[in-house]
Coordinates of C-alpha atoms in Angstrom, one line a residue:
M266 CA 31.1 66.9 -158.4
E267 CA 28.0 67.0 -155.6
N268 CA 24.5 66.7 -156.7
F269 CA 22.3 70.4 -157.2
P270 CA 21.1 71.2 -154.2
V271 CA 16.2 70.2 -154.9
V272 CA 14.0 71.1 -151.8
D273 CA 10.5 69.1 -151.7
M274 CA 9.1 72.1 -150.1
K275 CA 5.9 69.4 -149.2
N276 CA 8.2 67.7 -146.1
L277 CA 8.2 70.8 -144.8
N278 CA 5.1 69.6 -143.2
T279 CA 6.4 65.8 -142.5
E280 CA 9.0 64.4 -140.0
E281 CA 11.2 65.2 -142.8
R282 CA 11.1 69.3 -141.7
G283 CA 14.3 68.8 -139.8
A284 CA 15.9 67.0 -143.0
T285 CA 14.0 69.9 -145.1
M286 CA 15.7 72.8 -143.2
E287 CA 19.4 71.2 -142.9
K288 CA 19.1 71.1 -146.4
I289 CA 18.1 74.4 -147.2
K290 CA 20.7 75.7 -144.7
D291 CA 23.3 73.9 -146.4
A292 CA 22.1 75.0 -149.9
C293 CA 22.6 78.4 -148.8
E294 CA 25.7 78.5 -147.3
N295 CA 27.1 76.2 -149.8
W296 CA 25.8 77.2 -153.2
G297 CA 24.0 80.5 -153.0
F298 CA 21.5 78.4 -155.3
F299 CA 18.8 76.0 -154.9
E300 CA 15.8 74.2 -156.6
V301 CA 12.3 74.0 -154.6
V302 CA 9.3 71.4 -156.0
N303 CA 6.2 71.4 -154.6
H304 CA 5.6 74.7 -154.0
G305 CA 2.4 75.4 -153.8
I306 CA 1.9 77.3 -157.0
S307 CA 0.0 75.3 -159.2
I308 CA 1.1 73.3 -162.0
E309 CA -2.2 74.6 -164.3
L310 CA -0.9 78.6 -163.7
M311 CA 2.6 77.9 -164.7
D312 CA 1.8 75.7 -167.8
R313 CA -0.5 79.0 -168.5
V314 CA 2.3 80.8 -167.6
E315 CA 4.5 79.7 -170.0
R316 CA 2.7 78.7 -172.9
L317 CA 1.3 82.8 -173.0
T318 CA 5.2 84.4 -172.3
K319 CA 6.1 82.0 -175.2
E320 CA 3.2 83.1 -177.7
H321 CA 4.4 86.6 -176.5
Y322 CA 7.3 85.6 -177.5
K323 CA 6.5 84.7 -181.2
R324 CA 4.2 87.2 -181.8
C325 CA 5.5 90.2 -180.3
M326 CA 9.8 89.9 -179.9
E327 CA 11.6 87.5 -182.6
E328 CA 11.5 89.3 -185.0
R329 CA 12.6 92.0 -183.1
F330 CA 15.3 90.4 -181.4
K331 CA 16.1 89.2 -184.8
E332 CA 16.5 92.8 -186.4
M333 CA 18.8 93.6 -183.5
V334 CA 20.9 91.0 -184.1
A335 CA 20.6 92.0 -188.0
S336 CA 22.1 95.0 -187.0
K337 CA 24.7 94.7 -185.3
G338 CA 25.8 92.0 -187.6
L339 CA 26.5 89.6 -184.4
E340 CA 26.0 86.4 -186.4
C341 CA 29.0 87.2 -188.1
A342 CA 30.8 88.0 -185.2
E343 CA 34.8 86.9 -185.2
S344 CA 35.6 87.5 -181.6
E345 CA 34.3 87.3 -178.1
I346 CA 31.4 89.6 -177.6
N347 CA 31.8 91.0 -174.0
D348 CA 29.1 94.7 -173.9
L349 CA 25.6 93.1 -174.6
D350 CA 23.7 90.1 -173.9
W351 CA 22.3 87.7 -176.4
E352 CA 18.5 87.7 -174.9
S353 CA 15.0 89.5 -176.2
T354 CA 13.5 90.6 -171.9
F355 CA 11.0 93.0 -171.1
F356 CA 9.8 93.6 -167.1
L357 CA 7.3 93.3 -164.8
R358 CA 6.5 95.8 -161.3
H359 CA 3.9 94.1 -159.4
L360 CA 5.2 95.8 -155.9
P361 CA 5.1 98.6 -154.3
V362 CA 2.8 99.4 -157.5
S363 CA 2.1 97.3 -160.6
N364 CA 2.8 98.4 -163.6
I365 CA 1.6 95.1 -165.5
S366 CA -1.4 97.1 -167.5
D367 CA 0.9 99.5 -169.0
I368 CA 2.8 97.1 -170.8
P369 CA 2.3 97.4 -174.5
D370 CA 1.1 94.6 -176.8
L371 CA 0.6 91.4 -173.4
A372 CA -2.2 89.8 -174.1
Q373 CA -5.3 90.7 -171.7
D374 CA -4.9 86.4 -171.1
H375 CA -1.2 87.2 -170.2
R376 CA -1.9 90.1 -167.8
K377 CA -3.7 88.3 -166.1
V378 CA -1.5 84.9 -165.5
M379 CA 1.1 86.8 -165.0
K380 CA -0.7 88.7 -162.5
D381 CA -1.7 85.3 -160.1
F382 CA 1.8 84.1 -160.9
A383 CA 3.3 87.2 -159.1
V384 CA 0.7 86.8 -156.3
E385 CA 2.0 83.1 -155.5
L386 CA 5.8 83.4 -156.2
E387 CA 5.6 86.3 -153.3
K388 CA 4.2 84.2 -150.5
L389 CA 6.7 81.5 -151.8
A390 CA 9.6 84.1 -151.9
E391 CA 8.6 85.4 -148.1
L392 CA 7.8 81.4 -147.6
V393 CA 11.4 81.5 -148.0
L394 CA 12.2 84.3 -146.4
E395 CA 10.9 83.3 -143.1
L396 CA 12.8 79.8 -143.8
V397 CA 16.0 81.6 -143.9
C398 CA 15.3 83.7 -140.7
E399 CA 14.5 80.2 -138.9
N400 CA 18.0 78.3 -140.1
L401 CA 19.9 81.7 -139.1
G402 CA 17.9 81.9 -135.7
L403 CA 16.7 85.7 -136.2
E404 CA 13.4 86.3 -135.1
K405 CA 10.4 85.6 -137.3
G406 CA 9.8 88.3 -139.4
Y407 CA 12.9 90.1 -139.3
L408 CA 13.9 89.9 -143.1
K409 CA 10.8 90.6 -144.3
K410 CA 10.8 93.2 -141.7
V411 CA 14.1 94.9 -142.8
F412 CA 12.7 94.4 -146.8
Y413 CA 9.9 96.7 -146.2
G414 CA 11.5 100.3 -146.0
S415 CA 9.2 102.6 -145.7
K416 CA 6.2 101.6 -148.7
G417 CA 6.8 97.6 -148.6
P418 CA 9.0 95.7 -150.7
N419 CA 10.2 95.9 -154.5
F420 CA 9.4 93.1 -156.7
G421 CA 9.6 92.7 -160.5
T422 CA 9.3 90.3 -163.2
K423 CA 12.6 89.6 -165.5
V424 CA 10.8 87.9 -168.9
S425 CA 13.6 86.9 -171.3
N426 CA 14.0 84.4 -174.4
Y427 CA 16.9 83.0 -174.9
P428 CA 16.7 82.1 -179.3
P429 CA 19.4 80.0 -181.1
C430 CA 22.6 81.7 -181.2
P431 CA 25.4 80.9 -184.2
K432 CA 28.5 81.9 -182.0
P433 CA 27.7 80.2 -178.6
E434 CA 31.5 80.2 -177.8
L435 CA 31.8 84.1 -178.8
I436 CA 28.0 85.5 -177.0
K437 CA 26.2 84.8 -173.4
G438 CA 23.3 84.8 -173.4
L439 CA 24.0 86.6 -170.2
R440 CA 26.8 87.9 -169.2
A441 CA 28.8 86.1 -165.5
H442 CA 27.1 88.7 -162.3
T443 CA 25.5 88.6 -159.0
D444 CA 22.4 89.9 -158.5
A445 CA 21.8 93.3 -156.8
G446 CA 18.5 92.2 -154.7
G447 CA 17.6 90.3 -151.9
I448 CA 15.3 86.7 -152.8
I449 CA 15.3 85.5 -156.6
L450 CA 12.8 83.5 -158.4
L451 CA 13.2 82.0 -161.2
F452 CA 10.6 79.8 -163.5
Q453 CA 12.6 78.2 -166.0
D454 CA 12.8 76.5 -169.4
H455 CA 12.5 72.7 -168.8
K456 CA 14.1 71.9 -172.3
V457 CA 16.6 74.1 -172.8
S458 CA 19.4 74.2 -170.3
G459 CA 21.7 77.5 -170.2
L460 CA 22.1 78.6 -166.7
Q461 CA 24.6 77.9 -164.3
L462 CA 26.6 78.9 -161.6
L463 CA 30.2 79.6 -160.2
K464 CA 30.9 76.4 -158.0
D465 CA 34.7 76.2 -156.2
G466 CA 35.8 77.4 -159.3
H467 CA 34.1 75.8 -161.6
W468 CA 30.8 76.4 -163.6
I469 CA 27.8 74.3 -162.9
D470 CA 24.8 73.8 -164.7
V471 CA 21.2 74.4 -162.7
P472 CA 19.4 71.6 -163.4
P473 CA 15.9 72.5 -165.9
M474 CA 13.4 71.0 -164.3
R475 CA 9.3 71.1 -165.2
H476 CA 7.4 72.7 -162.5
S477 CA 10.2 73.6 -160.2
I478 CA 11.2 77.2 -159.6
V479 CA 14.8 78.4 -159.0
I480 CA 15.9 79.9 -155.9
N481 CA 19.0 81.8 -154.8
L482 CA 20.2 84.7 -153.4
G483 CA 21.5 88.3 -153.7
D484 CA 23.6 90.8 -152.6
Q485 CA 21.7 92.1 -149.9
L486 CA 21.1 88.5 -148.2
E487 CA 25.3 88.9 -148.4
V488 CA 24.8 91.8 -145.9
I489 CA 21.9 91.3 -143.4
T490 CA 24.0 87.8 -142.4
N491 CA 27.3 88.8 -142.5
G492 CA 28.6 86.7 -145.6
K493 CA 27.3 83.3 -143.8
Y494 CA 25.2 83.8 -146.8
K495 CA 26.8 84.6 -150.5
S496 CA 25.3 85.6 -153.1
V497 CA 26.8 84.0 -156.3
M498 CA 28.2 84.5 -160.0
H499 CA 25.9 83.1 -162.6
R500 CA 25.4 83.2 -166.5
V501 CA 23.2 81.7 -169.0
I502 CA 25.2 80.2 -171.9
T503 CA 23.5 80.5 -175.3
Q504 CA 22.9 77.3 -177.8
T505 CA 22.6 76.1 -181.1
D506 CA 19.0 74.9 -181.1
G507 CA 16.2 75.7 -178.8
N508 CA 14.8 78.8 -177.8
R509 CA 15.1 78.9 -173.8
M510 CA 12.7 80.8 -171.3
S511 CA 13.2 82.9 -168.6
I512 CA 10.8 84.4 -166.1
A513 CA 13.1 85.6 -163.1
S514 CA 11.3 87.6 -160.2
F515 CA 13.0 90.1 -157.7
Y516 CA 11.8 90.4 -154.2
N517 CA 14.0 93.3 -152.9
P518 CA 14.1 95.6 -150.1
G519 CA 12.0 99.0 -150.7
N520 CA 13.9 101.9 -151.7
D521 CA 14.5 103.3 -148.6
A522 CA 14.9 100.1 -146.6
V523 CA 18.2 100.4 -144.7
I524 CA 20.8 96.5 -144.9
A525 CA 23.6 96.0 -142.8
P526 CA 24.8 93.1 -141.5
A527 CA 21.4 91.9 -138.6
E528 CA 22.9 92.5 -134.9
A529 CA 21.9 89.1 -133.7
L530 CA 24.6 87.5 -136.7
V531 CA 27.5 89.8 -135.9
K532 CA 29.7 89.1 -132.4
E533 CA 29.5 92.3 -129.6
D534 CA 33.2 93.0 -130.8
E535 CA 31.9 95.2 -134.3
S536 CA 35.1 95.1 -136.2
S537 CA 33.3 92.1 -137.4
K538 CA 30.7 93.8 -138.9
V539 CA 32.8 92.9 -142.3
Y540 CA 29.7 94.6 -144.2
P541 CA 28.3 98.1 -144.8
K542 CA 25.7 99.8 -143.8
F543 CA 23.4 101.7 -146.5
V544 CA 20.6 102.5 -148.4
F545 CA 19.1 100.0 -150.9
D546 CA 18.6 102.6 -153.2
D547 CA 22.1 103.6 -153.1
Y548 CA 23.4 100.6 -153.5
M549 CA 21.6 99.8 -157.2
K550 CA 22.5 103.3 -158.2
L551 CA 25.8 102.0 -158.1
Y552 CA 25.3 98.5 -158.9
A553 CA 23.7 99.8 -162.3
G554 CA 26.8 100.4 -163.7
L555 CA 28.7 97.4 -161.8
K556 CA 26.7 94.5 -162.7
F557 CA 29.4 92.8 -164.5
Q558 CA 32.4 93.4 -162.3
A559 CA 33.4 91.7 -159.1
K560 CA 30.6 92.3 -156.4
E561 CA 33.6 92.9 -153.6
P562 CA 34.7 96.4 -154.9
R563 CA 30.5 97.9 -154.6
F564 CA 30.7 96.3 -150.8
E565 CA 33.9 98.5 -150.6
A566 CA 31.9 101.5 -152.5
M567 CA 29.5 101.2 -150.3
K568 CA 31.9 101.6 -147.2
A569 CA 33.2 104.6 -148.3
V570 CA 29.4 106.6 -149.1
D571 CA 28.9 109.7 -146.3
S572 CA 25.5 108.2 -144.3
S573 CA 26.0 111.3 -142.4
N574 CA 22.7 112.6 -143.8
V575 CA 20.7 109.0 -143.6
N576 CA 18.0 108.6 -141.9
F577 CA 19.4 105.2 -139.8
G578 CA 16.3 105.3 -137.8
P579 CA 14.5 102.5 -135.9
I580 CA 12.9 99.7 -139.5
A581 CA 9.1 100.3 -140.1
T582 CA 7.4 97.7 -139.2
V583 CA 4.7 95.5 -141.8

């Protein structure tokens, strides 16, 4: 089996740039996932994020999770559970408007460190989008412009913990799905594994690496690239030992952003456009009820949406 792609971002500023860009291109085309190191986010900041996130779970969420497990009788499950996930989560919104100050129970230093972390992740997301544009031959800034809509992108973070599970063969940490949005940046536990992606019909572990960021592509990039890059099914499996931390940040189009295959990637024949044109918020409304199902029917459903009342005017500039 091929090795999971790991990209050393510092090589982008050396004579290794060409090979590094090729590695990113191959990962986008053949994996939908890659892991980046030397990405510019300080180790000290990442260590603070990890420490405070784990402390918050212990202090504020662990007992609630145990109560939920007991109330649903999950520890006594005798058949596969297909309607819920073995995870404890909360959500932060960064853009267009932050809600971090409104989240209950967060310590002040935790709020600050998550704000600082979000700023760094936003920069990394936009850098990766630029690298993707370069590899695809799209004009500089194209993806950022598409994502912008009229009010800027949506950017938020799902903070998850996956506690030890007594029945890992029956309960998934997170059921298999593709991500609806644009580009996802994951800071995952380096000691406890669990994230897997589906490649060539096999589930492959995404290796935990200290201070790395895992990048994966969402459904919107599949549409914009007209299928050249694809979002990939992934899941989290539970473990009997260890509590896995997962901080996944989603850099997504704005609600009113118009998503469609990039003209530069479509041949002159309109029939080569295999994906629909739609408003991002309409896709998210559909996705909400179909997250754990195949993505292809979602794309087909968006083709059928009557767009006659939608203003598909020029994309706002940043």
